[in-house]
Amino acid sequence: MAESKRDYYEVLGIGKDADDGAIKKAYRVLAKKYHPDMNPGDAEAEKKFKEASEAYAVLSDPEKRRQYDQFGHAAFEGGAGGAGGFGGFDFSGADFSDIFGDIFGDLFGGGRRGGRGNGPMRGANIRKSIRITFEEAIFGCEKELELILKDSCTACNGTGAKPGTSPETCSKCGGKGQIVYASQSFFGTVQNVQTCPTCGGSGKVIKEKCTSCSGTGYTSSKKKIQVSIPAGIDNGQSVRIREKGEPGLNGGPRGDLLVEVNVSRHPIFQRQEMHIFSTVPISFAQAALGGDIRVATVDGEVIYTVKPGTKTDTKVRLKGKGVPSLRDSRVRGDHYVTLVIQTPDRLSAEAKEALRKFDQLAGNTLNQKVDEGKSKKKGFFKDKMKEVFEE
């Protein structure tokens, strides 16, 4: 009895409305996971690889997909003959060249686009970090960063060869910097391009190395780099300094220096994008009567007039006192201040009496009623105790 096949869409883990890109992406993931070269001797992995390949061969072809959607697996039964496919399916018409260029490139370290050849290549970027204050992030600043940079060796002019000699053409790759390897796969022989291990892709081999740079073509030295931090930069963002990274290969340009900015916390201010937030305490009298208070901002103290009858947690906006835009420092966010009424916990006798008087004048008689109630209860218990002792 023939083994029943799983639905092709289920095999690839996609919906029936998946487009070509989704189909290719799903198959690429499964092919890398279950390829026999990645799972030697694993029969189950090989089975799943063939199953996914069969599903991809059908669903990636518009006509075959139409037939499959209409008739299911029956659309291909009996017509393939056993041409080397999985379960009688014929792969001869399927085009895997595009996707396998990426898959086998990843599996074997090369691929159609994996080899770098011996042409000019840009140098690698260097990443460093720097710490600045909250205010420096708001208004920008200049910082000095010390790091070790490579420069072309002056003795050999960057060739890496001993003065008076020259690098020779690599005999392994013939100066191409790449080697083509043939690999056997389920679909036959697949060619993969890899960087030449002998010359490292340069196409040249140094027989006598320069003693000043040990054949690397570079010398290292400590240098100080000026970093301009723009106004409005946020924590975790980076400043790019062009061509201050690693030197290029074969005459290629240098990489860049990427400086990540770490902003220290501020004891008063908090930042959210282009806005600043802070809390300012005010007294009950200031809240009730209103008046001028001093509010700290990144630009210094400003005077704000509190409105009479202000409630606690009232939020006010100081327009244009926030963070400058990175694109245009003339554009700034706002500073939002939350006014919180402070309740005093230490009062003199005179202050307490004044507060009681204020309470009475304000029409609050709750404390008086409470005191009267306490006096009545105290008299009641006193009379009861007197009766007990008299008995």
PDB file of N, CA, C and O in Angstrom, residues 314-354:
ATOM      1  N   THR A 314      -1.003  68.232  38.436  1.00  0.00           N
ATOM      2  CA  THR A 314      -1.287  69.055  37.258  1.00  0.00           C
ATOM      3  C   THR A 314      -0.041  69.110  36.364  1.00  0.00           C
ATOM      4  O   THR A 314       1.062  69.324  36.835  1.00  0.00           O
ATOM      5  N   LYS A 315      -0.246  68.895  35.061  1.00  0.00           N
ATOM      6  CA  LYS A 315       0.878  68.888  34.116  1.00  0.00           C
ATOM      7  C   LYS A 315       0.853  70.159  33.278  1.00  0.00           C
ATOM      8  O   LYS A 315      -0.183  70.516  32.710  1.00  0.00           O
ATOM      9  N   VAL A 316       1.992  70.838  33.224  1.00  0.00           N
ATOM     10  CA  VAL A 316       2.102  72.059  32.430  1.00  0.00           C
ATOM     11  C   VAL A 316       3.180  71.858  31.372  1.00  0.00           C
ATOM     12  O   VAL A 316       4.081  71.035  31.530  1.00  0.00           O
ATOM     13  N   ARG A 317       3.067  72.607  30.286  1.00  0.00           N
ATOM     14  CA  ARG A 317       4.012  72.478  29.171  1.00  0.00           C
ATOM     15  C   ARG A 317       4.846  73.732  29.015  1.00  0.00           C
ATOM     16  O   ARG A 317       4.314  74.843  28.976  1.00  0.00           O
ATOM     17  N   LEU A 318       6.155  73.531  28.945  1.00  0.00           N
ATOM     18  CA  LEU A 318       7.077  74.613  28.633  1.00  0.00           C
ATOM     19  C   LEU A 318       7.501  74.419  27.179  1.00  0.00           C
ATOM     20  O   LEU A 318       8.344  73.570  26.861  1.00  0.00           O
ATOM     21  N   LYS A 319       6.905  75.168  26.292  1.00  0.00           N
ATOM     22  CA  LYS A 319       7.102  74.973  24.857  1.00  0.00           C
ATOM     23  C   LYS A 319       8.531  75.296  24.431  1.00  0.00           C
ATOM     24  O   LYS A 319       9.110  76.295  24.838  1.00  0.00           O
ATOM     25  N   GLY A 320       9.098  74.409  23.611  1.00  0.00           N
ATOM     26  CA  GLY A 320      10.423  74.637  23.047  1.00  0.00           C
ATOM     27  C   GLY A 320      11.567  74.460  24.017  1.00  0.00           C
ATOM     28  O   GLY A 320      12.699  74.852  23.718  1.00  0.00           O
ATOM     29  N   LYS A 321      11.317  73.821  25.168  1.00  0.00           N
ATOM     30  CA  LYS A 321      12.374  73.593  26.156  1.00  0.00           C
ATOM     31  C   LYS A 321      12.816  72.125  26.177  1.00  0.00           C
ATOM     32  O   LYS A 321      13.456  71.684  27.127  1.00  0.00           O
ATOM     33  N   GLY A 322      12.468  71.395  25.109  1.00  0.00           N
ATOM     34  CA  GLY A 322      12.819  69.984  25.058  1.00  0.00           C
ATOM     35  C   GLY A 322      14.091  69.711  24.278  1.00  0.00           C
ATOM     36  O   GLY A 322      15.036  70.502  24.276  1.00  0.00           O
ATOM     37  N   VAL A 323      14.109  68.588  23.576  1.00  0.00           N
ATOM     38  CA  VAL A 323      15.304  68.102  22.869  1.00  0.00           C
ATOM     39  C   VAL A 323      15.305  68.596  21.430  1.00  0.00           C
ATOM     40  O   VAL A 323      14.275  68.546  20.744  1.00  0.00           O
ATOM     41  N   PRO A 324      16.447  69.062  20.936  1.00  0.00           N
ATOM     42  CA  PRO A 324      16.532  69.486  19.528  1.00  0.00           C
ATOM     43  C   PRO A 324      16.420  68.287  18.584  1.00  0.00           C
ATOM     44  O   PRO A 324      16.794  67.157  18.919  1.00  0.00           O
ATOM     45  N   SER A 325      15.900  68.553  17.395  1.00  0.00           N
ATOM     46  CA  SER A 325      15.818  67.519  16.373  1.00  0.00           C
ATOM     47  C   SER A 325      17.199  67.264  15.792  1.00  0.00           C
ATOM     48  O   SER A 325      17.982  68.202  15.584  1.00  0.00           O
ATOM     49  N   LEU A 326      17.496  65.994  15.508  1.00  0.00           N
ATOM     50  CA  LEU A 326      18.781  65.659  14.899  1.00  0.00           C
ATOM     51  C   LEU A 326      18.894  66.254  13.498  1.00  0.00           C
ATOM     52  O   LEU A 326      19.989  66.583  13.039  1.00  0.00           O
ATOM     53  N   ARG A 327      17.774  66.395  12.821  1.00  0.00           N
ATOM     54  CA  ARG A 327      17.791  66.915  11.454  1.00  0.00           C
ATOM     55  C   ARG A 327      17.918  68.436  11.425  1.00  0.00           C
ATOM     56  O   ARG A 327      18.514  68.996  10.514  1.00  0.00           O
ATOM     57  N   ASP A 328      17.301  69.087  12.420  1.00  0.00           N
ATOM     58  CA  ASP A 328      17.333  70.552  12.463  1.00  0.00           C
ATOM     59  C   ASP A 328      17.349  70.973  13.929  1.00  0.00           C
ATOM     60  O   ASP A 328      16.327  70.890  14.612  1.00  0.00           O
ATOM     61  N   SER A 329      18.493  71.422  14.414  1.00  0.00           N
ATOM     62  CA  SER A 329      18.637  71.763  15.836  1.00  0.00           C
ATOM     63  C   SER A 329      17.780  72.961  16.235  1.00  0.00           C
ATOM     64  O   SER A 329      17.581  73.218  17.424  1.00  0.00           O
ATOM     65  N   ARG A 330      17.249  73.675  15.253  1.00  0.00           N
ATOM     66  CA  ARG A 330      16.380  74.804  15.577  1.00  0.00           C
ATOM     67  C   ARG A 330      14.986  74.343  15.997  1.00  0.00           C
ATOM     68  O   ARG A 330      14.232  75.101  16.598  1.00  0.00           O
ATOM     69  N   VAL A 331      14.652  73.109  15.667  1.00  0.00           N
ATOM     70  CA  VAL A 331      13.360  72.531  16.045  1.00  0.00           C
ATOM     71  C   VAL A 331      13.532  71.744  17.337  1.00  0.00           C
ATOM     72  O   VAL A 331      14.362  70.838  17.405  1.00  0.00           O
ATOM     73  N   ARG A 332      12.757  72.099  18.360  1.00  0.00           N
ATOM     74  CA  ARG A 332      12.906  71.446  19.659  1.00  0.00           C
ATOM     75  C   ARG A 332      11.563  70.926  20.160  1.00  0.00           C
ATOM     76  O   ARG A 332      10.502  71.458  19.836  1.00  0.00           O
ATOM     77  N   GLY A 333      11.642  69.884  20.986  1.00  0.00           N
ATOM     78  CA  GLY A 333      10.453  69.364  21.640  1.00  0.00           C
ATOM     79  C   GLY A 333      10.073  70.246  22.827  1.00  0.00           C
ATOM     80  O   GLY A 333      10.588  71.355  22.990  1.00  0.00           O
ATOM     81  N   ASP A 334       9.194  69.744  23.677  1.00  0.00           N
ATOM     82  CA  ASP A 334       8.715  70.508  24.824  1.00  0.00           C
ATOM     83  C   ASP A 334       9.152  69.870  26.137  1.00  0.00           C
ATOM     84  O   ASP A 334       9.589  68.718  26.173  1.00  0.00           O
ATOM     85  N   HIS A 335       9.035  70.654  27.210  1.00  0.00           N
ATOM     86  CA  HIS A 335       9.347  70.184  28.554  1.00  0.00           C
ATOM     87  C   HIS A 335       8.031  70.151  29.338  1.00  0.00           C
ATOM     88  O   HIS A 335       7.373  71.176  29.509  1.00  0.00           O
ATOM     89  N   TYR A 336       7.663  68.954  29.805  1.00  0.00           N
ATOM     90  CA  TYR A 336       6.420  68.778  30.559  1.00  0.00           C
ATOM     91  C   TYR A 336       6.756  68.660  32.049  1.00  0.00           C
ATOM     92  O   TYR A 336       7.555  67.811  32.453  1.00  0.00           O
ATOM     93  N   VAL A 337       6.106  69.538  32.844  1.00  0.00           N
ATOM     94  CA  VAL A 337       6.361  69.594  34.284  1.00  0.00           C
ATOM     95  C   VAL A 337       5.113  69.153  35.037  1.00  0.00           C
ATOM     96  O   VAL A 337       4.010  69.669  34.778  1.00  0.00           O
ATOM     97  N   THR A 338       5.261  68.204  35.950  1.00  0.00           N
ATOM     98  CA  THR A 338       4.164  67.764  36.801  1.00  0.00           C
ATOM     99  C   THR A 338       4.285  68.439  38.161  1.00  0.00           C
ATOM    100  O   THR A 338       5.312  68.296  38.844  1.00  0.00           O
ATOM    101  N   LEU A 339       3.260  69.198  38.539  1.00  0.00           N
ATOM    102  CA  LEU A 339       3.251  69.910  39.820  1.00  0.00           C
ATOM    103  C   LEU A 339       2.647  69.015  40.896  1.00  0.00           C
ATOM    104  O   LEU A 339       1.512  68.539  40.754  1.00  0.00           O
ATOM    105  N   VAL A 340       3.417  68.776  41.947  1.00  0.00           N
ATOM    106  CA  VAL A 340       2.973  67.893  43.030  1.00  0.00           C
ATOM    107  C   VAL A 340       2.928  68.690  44.328  1.00  0.00           C
ATOM    108  O   VAL A 340       3.934  69.291  44.738  1.00  0.00           O
ATOM    109  N   ILE A 341       1.749  68.713  44.989  1.00  0.00           N
ATOM    110  CA  ILE A 341       1.591  69.451  46.247  1.00  0.00           C
ATOM    111  C   ILE A 341       2.238  68.660  47.377  1.00  0.00           C
ATOM    112  O   ILE A 341       1.920  67.485  47.597  1.00  0.00           O
ATOM    113  N   GLN A 342       3.137  69.300  48.091  1.00  0.00           N
ATOM    114  CA  GLN A 342       3.850  68.679  49.197  1.00  0.00           C
ATOM    115  C   GLN A 342       3.114  68.925  50.516  1.00  0.00           C
ATOM    116  O   GLN A 342       2.753  70.063  50.840  1.00  0.00           O
ATOM    117  N   THR A 343       2.893  67.845  51.261  1.00  0.00           N
ATOM    118  CA  THR A 343       2.256  67.963  52.577  1.00  0.00           C
ATOM    119  C   THR A 343       3.341  68.039  53.646  1.00  0.00           C
ATOM    120  O   THR A 343       4.156  67.122  53.758  1.00  0.00           O
ATOM    121  N   PRO A 344       3.374  69.126  54.452  1.00  0.00           N
ATOM    122  CA  PRO A 344       4.425  69.241  55.477  1.00  0.00           C
ATOM    123  C   PRO A 344       4.225  68.209  56.582  1.00  0.00           C
ATOM    124  O   PRO A 344       3.101  67.923  57.000  1.00  0.00           O
ATOM    125  N   ASP A 345       5.334  67.599  57.027  1.00  0.00           N
ATOM    126  CA  ASP A 345       5.267  66.609  58.114  1.00  0.00           C
ATOM    127  C   ASP A 345       5.851  67.133  59.418  1.00  0.00           C
ATOM    128  O   ASP A 345       5.801  66.446  60.445  1.00  0.00           O
ATOM    129  N   ARG A 346       6.403  68.330  59.411  1.00  0.00           N
ATOM    130  CA  ARG A 346       6.937  68.939  60.633  1.00  0.00           C
ATOM    131  C   ARG A 346       6.434  70.383  60.727  1.00  0.00           C
ATOM    132  O   ARG A 346       6.812  71.232  59.932  1.00  0.00           O
ATOM    133  N   LEU A 347       5.568  70.640  61.715  1.00  0.00           N
ATOM    134  CA  LEU A 347       4.994  71.958  61.897  1.00  0.00           C
ATOM    135  C   LEU A 347       5.197  72.427  63.340  1.00  0.00           C
ATOM    136  O   LEU A 347       5.078  71.633  64.289  1.00  0.00           O
ATOM    137  N   SER A 348       5.469  73.703  63.497  1.00  0.00           N
ATOM    138  CA  SER A 348       5.570  74.279  64.832  1.00  0.00           C
ATOM    139  C   SER A 348       4.163  74.430  65.412  1.00  0.00           C
ATOM    140  O   SER A 348       3.157  74.337  64.689  1.00  0.00           O
ATOM    141  N   ALA A 349       4.086  74.670  66.732  1.00  0.00           N
ATOM    142  CA  ALA A 349       2.792  74.835  67.385  1.00  0.00           C
ATOM    143  C   ALA A 349       2.037  76.009  66.787  1.00  0.00           C
ATOM    144  O   ALA A 349       0.808  75.956  66.581  1.00  0.00           O
ATOM    145  N   GLU A 350       2.765  77.065  66.494  1.00  0.00           N
ATOM    146  CA  GLU A 350       2.140  78.253  65.920  1.00  0.00           C
ATOM    147  C   GLU A 350       1.585  77.951  64.530  1.00  0.00           C
ATOM    148  O   GLU A 350       0.483  78.394  64.178  1.00  0.00           O
ATOM    149  N   ALA A 351       2.362  77.167  63.732  1.00  0.00           N
ATOM    150  CA  ALA A 351       1.903  76.813  62.395  1.00  0.00           C
ATOM    151  C   ALA A 351       0.678  75.909  62.457  1.00  0.00           C
ATOM    152  O   ALA A 351      -0.254  76.037  61.650  1.00  0.00           O
ATOM    153  N   LYS A 352       0.651  74.996  63.434  1.00  0.00           N
ATOM    154  CA  LYS A 352      -0.496  74.101  63.588  1.00  0.00           C
ATOM    155  C   LYS A 352      -1.749  74.891  63.937  1.00  0.00           C
ATOM    156  O   LYS A 352      -2.841  74.625  63.419  1.00  0.00           O
ATOM    157  N   GLU A 353      -1.590  75.841  64.846  1.00  0.00           N
ATOM    158  CA  GLU A 353      -2.731  76.656  65.251  1.00  0.00           C
ATOM    159  C   GLU A 353      -3.254  77.481  64.067  1.00  0.00           C
ATOM    160  O   GLU A 353      -4.465  77.610  63.864  1.00  0.00           O
ATOM    161  N   ALA A 354      -2.320  78.016  63.280  1.00  0.00           N
ATOM    162  CA  ALA A 354      -2.720  78.787  62.103  1.00  0.00           C
ATOM    163  C   ALA A 354      -3.451  77.910  61.096  1.00  0.00           C
ATOM    164  O   ALA A 354      -4.416  78.352  60.458  1.00  0.00           O
TER     165      ALA A 354
END
